[in-house]
């Protein structure tokens, strides 16, 4: 590692404003109010629970108490990247050094966090300090978007309610309430999608999004078949096996049709197995399956050739499959590094793979997946450091590589800008917002 | 990276003549006639199509026009290894620097390429300049081999026609025409194989080859069962599911029998899914499946214990499985780095794995998979650089590693020579040619 | 690579005593008697067989002859890590430099080895020289443990006889003989397990252990169903498919119940396919499947939430899945680097992954899997070197990483001590022994 060069590159990349194309930030309460909210992020509760089983639920609603409870349990996490994120928040946003993070200091840390974060001007200071330019959200179809500052927040439509949700009577009923009539026919589903897209487009919609289980298979399913499946759902039956697969394949296609009509991308996040860990904390119960074929998306990518599919895969074993898909398919765009692959080791490999063989205009470098704005900066720094490392390595290789033209600092920064700014804007169409 | 050491190693390795054990070079027209033919290689058309969908087919038959059309579309590929290959061809074979590659220069580049390449002496100059010693081909069973210079070109028999092709009436008919009687019985298949092997052996045959889909399962299938399946094919039925698997397993075994009889290796290229991308350019429609078990080859490797199987796997997820197979199995030889794994990131990992645990006499370092002789040099350089890097790293580790004896420059070069020259010659039997 | 720093770190880590949590050492004859026994280890016979097929069985019972036969066949293995282990044994334990390892020297090497190893004091000298503190064994339920020095050797119970063995009449009979009555009911199985655990606990039991095939699925199976399956076995039937899966799932659960009762961990070694290579040497016939989902263990991990599961996976494709499981699950502990992943390339990746995201108190760094005490030192050195490299890299990153606090030599050594000493002791409960 050429430390000086990495640092030089990193520092230049770190001056870029942040465009964060996938978060779970709530636009009305985007920033944490205190350090307890930061610690309530599942990355900390799940690691504390992993280090030592938490028999009683964590006091997630009492952030002071949560701070008191979590602090002594952070010791075994000190060498994790998740802890590093926390320290960056502490050091740079709260002005508290890592040495303060001792259990007996919990009240001091909590009070200090309130002092900083619980001020009306905090949100704007935070945005300025972190140089955040645009934050994309993940929104429910009926979520209140009135008054959203769409020059900064970009709403993106969760499509699970239209795909998986319809199978659940309560969720289907809610969707019917949103539409103004019960969901009884494929046309009703289309109408609900249409209404949602219209609402979102009116507020500067980014894209539609779906997180899907391992080995999902998309396929053509006709309207008659869809009607038959919907009839069974309405009759109170539960779908399973092939029927469930058929319904979901149908519904996903209808989302694609809407994406096509409205010219919006469909962001796929592939491969999460929900709720598999019984003793997990909230949001800390999901894993993935290393056995995960992307072959199931061929139908979708081929049929909706005019829809852009920014795509993330949760399993490391899907990394080269995704790279290869983006290498030849015109409408697949590798997007960031999701969740369990969002750590230096797997990120480093995927960055290099993608840079080596995928057209540079197709790569979306990173998104934070953050729940609060505070997490965006440390997570982007983790990525930017790995990117700087990969680019520095490439610069050094180019000096002695028999096939490579010189790859200089400016070339490296151009690539970084493509990945972090130009591509997200163009692929998602943020210029339109 | 110890740049000086890598460079020193690379430069020594670069003096080796090239033995390229797998290409798609046409022996009668082995070199490109102009830069348009180079650009017609699917690596460029598919990347151009991936960077921006090409709605009309590329003008593949009009190489000047193709040059004009492709050139402006190369910009987003500038940081790919595929572009690096092109620049090496341009710089070293055509004498055109990378700075010339601007869209407005297309005619100049095209003309210059004609000037260099469209000369009768070009082929021999190219061979000399690139230090090519032996080029193995991929040939149809009935391809004209008369007059082939078998001191340089080594024909290798594509066996897909005997395995998959038999299922297709037209291909079966062609095979019958080659044999001199229709393919009606398992004996006819054997006779056709025999005739093909005889022809190839007479021209210095290298090996038989097969590229196979993900999760192929080999197994014993009796002659009666094979007759039954062939009868159905002859009767115009299409095989599917278990029947198709059984037929293919049978036919593959018969190829192995022929390999055994003639003492020739069977080169397996495992895991391609053909034609999955609908909007792809010619040869740019295939992908692979990360879910790919090599367990399906156990029968083959065990039963044909006296046949050598140089083996490539397309998926990164098969890399360690292949290494482990070569670690214990006497007749499995990891061969090169195929297609989607033919890039620095995955190559680097596999080189290290193989060197660490597989006997050094079992490794075939690299092949180019080239369509024109011009591609061999840049592709080998990509590999040789990664090999030099791995060997340099090993030299440096040996200085401080508690288990390792000193691994010096001469040791490194001996390993390189094994991988690039001695092993290919011995494993494939090129000395016999 | 910062060679000086790696070496400094390595040398400090190398002063740690060795706690080896998984071996196949025989406690009555733990050390080799001569170099032929060392060479009889399947790592050497299988590599010799892989480099060149051995048609006659190796003379495993005549260690002088084996030495003579194997020595000339080591040349192609010279660059493997397995050969490096041998050289460390030769250099440091026998005082023979690598240059002595020439075929014509076989008698000299053999004699010298006898001279050193075939002395009564050898075992203790070896333990002292290698700084071995504790060696965990793999024992059959009825193995003689009387007189075992349980301050040094820790017996661990192989549970295959209770899971897979019961399906085999002879093994079932042996288990009945151990219990004192035939195995006819689920209660008999429990009683046999209980008797075995009691014996082992009386001798300082470490844990129960299981090596399992790829894609094992655990699940709830009721006692009535188990009785029905056992009845069929007793009636002489063979179980297959779903029935076999159900029986194994049942039996594994019963082992977990015993682990729970006795407060002992269950060490899982996941993903070996036994006996797949027909021409393999003894213990050199097993491979793994890259298609291997850990999802099948969800039931076990959830249900036996109060049992600790140190877990190894044989396939590289399971690496991140195991890391992610340990990241959120409180009772899954990544344990070492098993067999085909026990080489620098895959080890390096897993070390980094685990350190980055799993609580530091959950990681068991390494075990040797050794058959003789002599192998422990070189194998641990291989790991310690990779660990030193990862920690040195982390130290260097911390100096320029925007999210990291300084990670100094003392921090690195603390992590190393956790992985190599503190965690194995606490997770397995070696303090109790």
PDB file of N, CA, C and O in Angstrom, chain A residues 111-170:
ATOM      1  N   UNK A 111     -25.458  13.271  27.242  1.00  0.00           N
ATOM      2  CA  UNK A 111     -25.750  14.698  27.408  1.00  0.00           C
ATOM      3  C   UNK A 111     -25.093  15.537  26.317  1.00  0.00           C
ATOM      4  O   UNK A 111     -25.709  16.437  25.744  1.00  0.00           O
ATOM      5  N   UNK A 112     -23.862  15.196  26.045  1.00  0.00           N
ATOM      6  CA  UNK A 112     -23.157  15.925  24.992  1.00  0.00           C
ATOM      7  C   UNK A 112     -23.881  15.762  23.645  1.00  0.00           C
ATOM      8  O   UNK A 112     -23.996  16.725  22.874  1.00  0.00           O
ATOM      9  N   UNK A 113     -24.358  14.560  23.391  1.00  0.00           N
ATOM     10  CA  UNK A 113     -25.038  14.315  22.114  1.00  0.00           C
ATOM     11  C   UNK A 113     -26.319  15.149  22.027  1.00  0.00           C
ATOM     12  O   UNK A 113     -26.624  15.722  20.982  1.00  0.00           O
ATOM     13  N   UNK A 114     -27.043  15.206  23.123  1.00  0.00           N
ATOM     14  CA  UNK A 114     -28.268  16.022  23.137  1.00  0.00           C
ATOM     15  C   UNK A 114     -27.936  17.489  22.849  1.00  0.00           C
ATOM     16  O   UNK A 114     -28.617  18.166  22.067  1.00  0.00           O
ATOM     17  N   UNK A 115     -26.914  17.929  23.516  1.00  0.00           N
ATOM     18  CA  UNK A 115     -26.460  19.309  23.373  1.00  0.00           C
ATOM     19  C   UNK A 115     -26.211  19.671  21.900  1.00  0.00           C
ATOM     20  O   UNK A 115     -26.572  20.746  21.428  1.00  0.00           O
ATOM     21  N   UNK A 116     -25.599  18.738  21.204  1.00  0.00           N
ATOM     22  CA  UNK A 116     -25.280  18.990  19.791  1.00  0.00           C
ATOM     23  C   UNK A 116     -26.478  18.733  18.885  1.00  0.00           C
ATOM     24  O   UNK A 116     -26.822  19.546  18.015  1.00  0.00           O
ATOM     25  N   UNK A 117     -27.113  17.582  19.083  1.00  0.00           N
ATOM     26  CA  UNK A 117     -28.077  17.111  18.095  1.00  0.00           C
ATOM     27  C   UNK A 117     -29.485  17.647  18.305  1.00  0.00           C
ATOM     28  O   UNK A 117     -30.244  17.755  17.349  1.00  0.00           O
ATOM     29  N   UNK A 118     -29.809  17.956  19.525  1.00  0.00           N
ATOM     30  CA  UNK A 118     -31.191  18.364  19.793  1.00  0.00           C
ATOM     31  C   UNK A 118     -31.350  19.872  19.669  1.00  0.00           C
ATOM     32  O   UNK A 118     -31.934  20.531  20.535  1.00  0.00           O
ATOM     33  N   UNK A 119     -30.815  20.389  18.593  1.00  0.00           N
ATOM     34  CA  UNK A 119     -30.971  21.806  18.297  1.00  0.00           C
ATOM     35  C   UNK A 119     -31.639  21.933  16.941  1.00  0.00           C
ATOM     36  O   UNK A 119     -31.372  21.123  16.049  1.00  0.00           O
ATOM     37  N   UNK A 120     -32.477  22.949  16.783  1.00  0.00           N
ATOM     38  CA  UNK A 120     -33.193  23.089  15.505  1.00  0.00           C
ATOM     39  C   UNK A 120     -32.246  23.228  14.313  1.00  0.00           C
ATOM     40  O   UNK A 120     -32.560  22.754  13.226  1.00  0.00           O
ATOM     41  N   UNK A 121     -31.087  23.820  14.525  1.00  0.00           N
ATOM     42  CA  UNK A 121     -30.187  24.051  13.397  1.00  0.00           C
ATOM     43  C   UNK A 121     -29.304  22.841  13.083  1.00  0.00           C
ATOM     44  O   UNK A 121     -28.554  22.846  12.098  1.00  0.00           O
ATOM     45  N   UNK A 122     -29.399  21.770  13.903  1.00  0.00           N
ATOM     46  CA  UNK A 122     -28.504  20.618  13.747  1.00  0.00           C
ATOM     47  C   UNK A 122     -28.582  19.993  12.360  1.00  0.00           C
ATOM     48  O   UNK A 122     -27.588  19.726  11.703  1.00  0.00           O
ATOM     49  N   UNK A 123     -29.782  19.781  11.914  1.00  0.00           N
ATOM     50  CA  UNK A 123     -29.969  19.127  10.625  1.00  0.00           C
ATOM     51  C   UNK A 123     -29.209  19.844   9.504  1.00  0.00           C
ATOM     52  O   UNK A 123     -28.508  19.225   8.724  1.00  0.00           O
ATOM     53  N   UNK A 124     -29.345  21.146   9.461  1.00  0.00           N
ATOM     54  CA  UNK A 124     -28.681  21.888   8.395  1.00  0.00           C
ATOM     55  C   UNK A 124     -27.164  21.918   8.578  1.00  0.00           C
ATOM     56  O   UNK A 124     -26.404  21.820   7.616  1.00  0.00           O
ATOM     57  N   UNK A 125     -26.738  22.027   9.839  1.00  0.00           N
ATOM     58  CA  UNK A 125     -25.296  21.988  10.105  1.00  0.00           C
ATOM     59  C   UNK A 125     -24.689  20.660   9.660  1.00  0.00           C
ATOM     60  O   UNK A 125     -23.621  20.595   9.063  1.00  0.00           O
ATOM     61  N   UNK A 126     -25.426  19.613   9.992  1.00  0.00           N
ATOM     62  CA  UNK A 126     -24.975  18.254   9.665  1.00  0.00           C
ATOM     63  C   UNK A 126     -24.842  18.090   8.155  1.00  0.00           C
ATOM     64  O   UNK A 126     -23.829  17.589   7.638  1.00  0.00           O
ATOM     65  N   UNK A 127     -25.876  18.535   7.457  1.00  0.00           N
ATOM     66  CA  UNK A 127     -25.852  18.434   5.995  1.00  0.00           C
ATOM     67  C   UNK A 127     -24.671  19.208   5.418  1.00  0.00           C
ATOM     68  O   UNK A 127     -23.976  18.733   4.519  1.00  0.00           O
ATOM     69  N   UNK A 128     -24.424  20.369   5.984  1.00  0.00           N
ATOM     70  CA  UNK A 128     -23.310  21.187   5.503  1.00  0.00           C
ATOM     71  C   UNK A 128     -21.978  20.541   5.866  1.00  0.00           C
ATOM     72  O   UNK A 128     -21.089  20.403   5.014  1.00  0.00           O
ATOM     73  N   UNK A 129     -21.851  20.100   7.103  1.00  0.00           N
ATOM     74  CA  UNK A 129     -20.575  19.528   7.553  1.00  0.00           C
ATOM     75  C   UNK A 129     -20.228  18.263   6.759  1.00  0.00           C
ATOM     76  O   UNK A 129     -19.069  18.012   6.435  1.00  0.00           O
ATOM     77  N   UNK A 130     -21.244  17.484   6.459  1.00  0.00           N
ATOM     78  CA  UNK A 130     -21.008  16.215   5.732  1.00  0.00           C
ATOM     79  C   UNK A 130     -21.043  16.417   4.222  1.00  0.00           C
ATOM     80  O   UNK A 130     -20.822  15.461   3.475  1.00  0.00           O
ATOM     81  N   UNK A 131     -21.359  17.627   3.797  1.00  0.00           N
ATOM     82  CA  UNK A 131     -21.376  17.935   2.365  1.00  0.00           C
ATOM     83  C   UNK A 131     -22.345  17.018   1.611  1.00  0.00           C
ATOM     84  O   UNK A 131     -22.001  16.459   0.573  1.00  0.00           O
ATOM     85  N   UNK A 132     -23.539  16.866   2.185  1.00  0.00           N
ATOM     86  CA  UNK A 132     -24.558  16.023   1.553  1.00  0.00           C
ATOM     87  C   UNK A 132     -25.285  16.820   0.481  1.00  0.00           C
ATOM     88  O   UNK A 132     -25.752  17.937   0.746  1.00  0.00           O
ATOM     89  N   UNK A 133     -25.359  16.282  -0.717  1.00  0.00           N
ATOM     90  CA  UNK A 133     -25.987  17.006  -1.818  1.00  0.00           C
ATOM     91  C   UNK A 133     -27.387  16.488  -2.125  1.00  0.00           C
ATOM     92  O   UNK A 133     -28.284  17.251  -2.477  1.00  0.00           O
ATOM     93  N   UNK A 134     -27.536  15.160  -2.019  1.00  0.00           N
ATOM     94  CA  UNK A 134     -28.823  14.579  -2.368  1.00  0.00           C
ATOM     95  C   UNK A 134     -28.966  13.252  -1.627  1.00  0.00           C
ATOM     96  O   UNK A 134     -28.025  12.464  -1.580  1.00  0.00           O
ATOM     97  N   UNK A 135     -30.135  13.051  -1.051  1.00  0.00           N
ATOM     98  CA  UNK A 135     -30.361  11.828  -0.288  1.00  0.00           C
ATOM     99  C   UNK A 135     -31.627  11.163  -0.799  1.00  0.00           C
ATOM    100  O   UNK A 135     -32.712  11.744  -0.738  1.00  0.00           O
ATOM    101  N   UNK A 136     -31.461   9.944  -1.305  1.00  0.00           N
ATOM    102  CA  UNK A 136     -32.623   9.224  -1.794  1.00  0.00           C
ATOM    103  C   UNK A 136     -33.228   8.416  -0.647  1.00  0.00           C
ATOM    104  O   UNK A 136     -32.500   7.880   0.197  1.00  0.00           O
ATOM    105  N   UNK A 137     -34.524   8.338  -0.639  1.00  0.00           N
ATOM    106  CA  UNK A 137     -35.249   7.719   0.472  1.00  0.00           C
ATOM    107  C   UNK A 137     -35.889   6.407   0.026  1.00  0.00           C
ATOM    108  O   UNK A 137     -35.880   6.065  -1.155  1.00  0.00           O
ATOM    109  N   UNK A 138     -36.439   5.719   0.972  1.00  0.00           N
ATOM    110  CA  UNK A 138     -37.194   4.499   0.700  1.00  0.00           C
ATOM    111  C   UNK A 138     -38.567   4.700   1.315  1.00  0.00           C
ATOM    112  O   UNK A 138     -38.687   4.759   2.532  1.00  0.00           O
ATOM    113  N   UNK A 139     -39.571   4.826   0.452  1.00  0.00           N
ATOM    114  CA  UNK A 139     -40.863   5.269   0.975  1.00  0.00           C
ATOM    115  C   UNK A 139     -42.011   4.315   0.688  1.00  0.00           C
ATOM    116  O   UNK A 139     -42.067   3.693  -0.375  1.00  0.00           O
ATOM    117  N   UNK A 140     -42.918   4.276   1.644  1.00  0.00           N
ATOM    118  CA  UNK A 140     -44.174   3.556   1.477  1.00  0.00           C
ATOM    119  C   UNK A 140     -45.040   4.324   0.474  1.00  0.00           C
ATOM    120  O   UNK A 140     -44.961   5.562   0.401  1.00  0.00           O
ATOM    121  N   UNK A 141     -45.843   3.591  -0.279  1.00  0.00           N
ATOM    122  CA  UNK A 141     -46.635   4.230  -1.350  1.00  0.00           C
ATOM    123  C   UNK A 141     -47.522   5.362  -0.850  1.00  0.00           C
ATOM    124  O   UNK A 141     -47.770   6.324  -1.556  1.00  0.00           O
ATOM    125  N   UNK A 142     -48.012   5.226   0.407  1.00  0.00           N
ATOM    126  CA  UNK A 142     -48.972   6.227   0.891  1.00  0.00           C
ATOM    127  C   UNK A 142     -48.337   7.198   1.880  1.00  0.00           C
ATOM    128  O   UNK A 142     -49.044   7.935   2.564  1.00  0.00           O
ATOM    129  N   UNK A 143     -47.030   7.167   1.937  1.00  0.00           N
ATOM    130  CA  UNK A 143     -46.334   8.037   2.875  1.00  0.00           C
ATOM    131  C   UNK A 143     -46.548   9.501   2.509  1.00  0.00           C
ATOM    132  O   UNK A 143     -46.603   9.853   1.336  1.00  0.00           O
ATOM    133  N   UNK A 144     -46.660  10.311   3.520  1.00  0.00           N
ATOM    134  CA  UNK A 144     -46.861  11.744   3.291  1.00  0.00           C
ATOM    135  C   UNK A 144     -45.593  12.365   2.697  1.00  0.00           C
ATOM    136  O   UNK A 144     -44.538  12.332   3.314  1.00  0.00           O
ATOM    137  N   UNK A 145     -45.713  12.897   1.515  1.00  0.00           N
ATOM    138  CA  UNK A 145     -44.556  13.509   0.861  1.00  0.00           C
ATOM    139  C   UNK A 145     -44.738  15.016   0.701  1.00  0.00           C
ATOM    140  O   UNK A 145     -43.884  15.706   0.135  1.00  0.00           O
ATOM    141  N   UNK A 146     -45.834  15.527   1.217  1.00  0.00           N
ATOM    142  CA  UNK A 146     -46.110  16.961   1.046  1.00  0.00           C
ATOM    143  C   UNK A 146     -45.120  17.792   1.835  1.00  0.00           C
ATOM    144  O   UNK A 146     -44.925  17.579   3.038  1.00  0.00           O
ATOM    145  N   UNK A 147     -44.522  18.695   1.146  1.00  0.00           N
ATOM    146  CA  UNK A 147     -43.576  19.584   1.825  1.00  0.00           C
ATOM    147  C   UNK A 147     -42.150  19.083   1.767  1.00  0.00           C
ATOM    148  O   UNK A 147     -41.232  19.714   2.286  1.00  0.00           O
ATOM    149  N   UNK A 148     -41.954  17.940   1.154  1.00  0.00           N
ATOM    150  CA  UNK A 148     -40.598  17.409   1.041  1.00  0.00           C
ATOM    151  C   UNK A 148     -39.746  18.349   0.180  1.00  0.00           C
ATOM    152  O   UNK A 148     -40.223  18.874  -0.827  1.00  0.00           O
ATOM    153  N   UNK A 149     -38.538  18.557   0.600  1.00  0.00           N
ATOM    154  CA  UNK A 149     -37.616  19.402  -0.175  1.00  0.00           C
ATOM    155  C   UNK A 149     -36.991  18.535  -1.256  1.00  0.00           C
ATOM    156  O   UNK A 149     -35.981  17.881  -1.036  1.00  0.00           O
ATOM    157  N   UNK A 150     -37.624  18.533  -2.410  1.00  0.00           N
ATOM    158  CA  UNK A 150     -37.187  17.565  -3.414  1.00  0.00           C
ATOM    159  C   UNK A 150     -35.911  18.002  -4.137  1.00  0.00           C
ATOM    160  O   UNK A 150     -35.424  17.313  -5.014  1.00  0.00           O
ATOM    161  N   UNK A 151     -35.346  19.122  -3.740  1.00  0.00           N
ATOM    162  CA  UNK A 151     -34.013  19.441  -4.260  1.00  0.00           C
ATOM    163  C   UNK A 151     -32.951  18.662  -3.480  1.00  0.00           C
ATOM    164  O   UNK A 151     -31.819  18.530  -3.921  1.00  0.00           O
ATOM    165  N   UNK A 152     -33.345  18.128  -2.321  1.00  0.00           N
ATOM    166  CA  UNK A 152     -32.394  17.393  -1.482  1.00  0.00           C
ATOM    167  C   UNK A 152     -32.843  15.943  -1.273  1.00  0.00           C
ATOM    168  O   UNK A 152     -32.067  15.013  -1.454  1.00  0.00           O
ATOM    169  N   UNK A 153     -34.099  15.751  -0.908  1.00  0.00           N
ATOM    170  CA  UNK A 153     -34.610  14.408  -0.680  1.00  0.00           C
ATOM    171  C   UNK A 153     -35.307  13.886  -1.934  1.00  0.00           C
ATOM    172  O   UNK A 153     -36.121  14.586  -2.522  1.00  0.00           O
ATOM    173  N   UNK A 154     -35.010  12.690  -2.306  1.00  0.00           N
ATOM    174  CA  UNK A 154     -35.619  12.096  -3.494  1.00  0.00           C
ATOM    175  C   UNK A 154     -36.372  10.838  -3.071  1.00  0.00           C
ATOM    176  O   UNK A 154     -35.757   9.856  -2.660  1.00  0.00           O
ATOM    177  N   UNK A 155     -37.684  10.866  -3.137  1.00  0.00           N
ATOM    178  CA  UNK A 155     -38.438   9.697  -2.687  1.00  0.00           C
ATOM    179  C   UNK A 155     -38.324   8.548  -3.681  1.00  0.00           C
ATOM    180  O   UNK A 155     -38.328   8.755  -4.897  1.00  0.00           O
ATOM    181  N   UNK A 156     -38.207   7.340  -3.141  1.00  0.00           N
ATOM    182  CA  UNK A 156     -38.161   6.137  -3.967  1.00  0.00           C
ATOM    183  C   UNK A 156     -39.198   5.167  -3.437  1.00  0.00           C
ATOM    184  O   UNK A 156     -39.370   5.019  -2.222  1.00  0.00           O
ATOM    185  N   UNK A 157     -39.874   4.522  -4.347  1.00  0.00           N
ATOM    186  CA  UNK A 157     -41.050   3.728  -3.989  1.00  0.00           C
ATOM    187  C   UNK A 157     -40.694   2.290  -3.639  1.00  0.00           C
ATOM    188  O   UNK A 157     -40.213   1.548  -4.500  1.00  0.00           O
ATOM    189  N   UNK A 158     -40.924   1.896  -2.399  1.00  0.00           N
ATOM    190  CA  UNK A 158     -40.836   0.483  -2.013  1.00  0.00           C
ATOM    191  C   UNK A 158     -41.925  -0.275  -2.755  1.00  0.00           C
ATOM    192  O   UNK A 158     -43.099   0.085  -2.659  1.00  0.00           O
ATOM    193  N   UNK A 159     -41.568  -1.313  -3.458  1.00  0.00           N
ATOM    194  CA  UNK A 159     -42.605  -2.022  -4.206  1.00  0.00           C
ATOM    195  C   UNK A 159     -42.980  -3.349  -3.565  1.00  0.00           C
ATOM    196  O   UNK A 159     -43.840  -4.049  -4.100  1.00  0.00           O
ATOM    197  N   UNK A 160     -42.405  -3.682  -2.436  1.00  0.00           N
ATOM    198  CA  UNK A 160     -42.807  -4.902  -1.744  1.00  0.00           C
ATOM    199  C   UNK A 160     -44.322  -4.950  -1.498  1.00  0.00           C
ATOM    200  O   UNK A 160     -44.923  -6.025  -1.650  1.00  0.00           O
ATOM    201  N   UNK A 161     -44.957  -3.848  -1.140  1.00  0.00           N
ATOM    202  CA  UNK A 161     -46.410  -3.932  -0.904  1.00  0.00           C
ATOM    203  C   UNK A 161     -47.195  -4.399  -2.127  1.00  0.00           C
ATOM    204  O   UNK A 161     -48.237  -5.041  -1.985  1.00  0.00           O
ATOM    205  N   UNK A 162     -46.689  -4.121  -3.301  1.00  0.00           N
ATOM    206  CA  UNK A 162     -47.391  -4.506  -4.534  1.00  0.00           C
ATOM    207  C   UNK A 162     -47.063  -5.939  -4.943  1.00  0.00           C
ATOM    208  O   UNK A 162     -47.754  -6.536  -5.744  1.00  0.00           O
ATOM    209  N   UNK A 163     -45.971  -6.463  -4.408  1.00  0.00           N
ATOM    210  CA  UNK A 163     -45.487  -7.765  -4.843  1.00  0.00           C
ATOM    211  C   UNK A 163     -45.802  -8.819  -3.776  1.00  0.00           C
ATOM    212  O   UNK A 163     -46.571  -9.748  -4.015  1.00  0.00           O
ATOM    213  N   UNK A 164     -45.241  -8.651  -2.596  1.00  0.00           N
ATOM    214  CA  UNK A 164     -45.440  -9.597  -1.507  1.00  0.00           C
ATOM    215  C   UNK A 164     -46.646  -9.194  -0.679  1.00  0.00           C
ATOM    216  O   UNK A 164     -47.431 -10.042  -0.232  1.00  0.00           O
ATOM    217  N   UNK A 165     -46.810  -7.876  -0.500  1.00  0.00           N
ATOM    218  CA  UNK A 165     -47.855  -7.377   0.393  1.00  0.00           C
ATOM    219  C   UNK A 165     -49.250  -7.802   0.000  1.00  0.00           C
ATOM    220  O   UNK A 165     -50.090  -8.077   0.858  1.00  0.00           O
ATOM    221  N   UNK A 166     -49.501  -7.877  -1.295  1.00  0.00           N
ATOM    222  CA  UNK A 166     -50.845  -8.206  -1.775  1.00  0.00           C
ATOM    223  C   UNK A 166     -51.301  -9.572  -1.238  1.00  0.00           C
ATOM    224  O   UNK A 166     -52.494  -9.832  -1.096  1.00  0.00           O
ATOM    225  N   UNK A 167     -50.351 -10.427  -0.912  1.00  0.00           N
ATOM    226  CA  UNK A 167     -50.703 -11.748  -0.391  1.00  0.00           C
ATOM    227  C   UNK A 167     -51.262 -11.690   1.030  1.00  0.00           C
ATOM    228  O   UNK A 167     -51.881 -12.639   1.497  1.00  0.00           O
ATOM    229  N   UNK A 168     -51.021 -10.577   1.713  1.00  0.00           N
ATOM    230  CA  UNK A 168     -51.457 -10.437   3.100  1.00  0.00           C
ATOM    231  C   UNK A 168     -52.751  -9.633   3.139  1.00  0.00           C
ATOM    232  O   UNK A 168     -52.794  -8.507   2.623  1.00  0.00           O
ATOM    233  N   UNK A 169     -53.831 -10.165   3.716  1.00  0.00           N
ATOM    234  CA  UNK A 169     -55.142  -9.496   3.681  1.00  0.00           C
ATOM    235  C   UNK A 169     -55.080  -8.054   4.188  1.00  0.00           C
ATOM    236  O   UNK A 169     -55.628  -7.146   3.557  1.00  0.00           O
ATOM    237  N   UNK A 170     -54.350  -7.857   5.290  1.00  0.00           N
ATOM    238  CA  UNK A 170     -54.306  -6.527   5.866  1.00  0.00           C
ATOM    239  C   UNK A 170     -53.581  -5.550   4.951  1.00  0.00           C
ATOM    240  O   UNK A 170     -54.035  -4.429   4.736  1.00  0.00           O
TER     241      UNK A 170
END
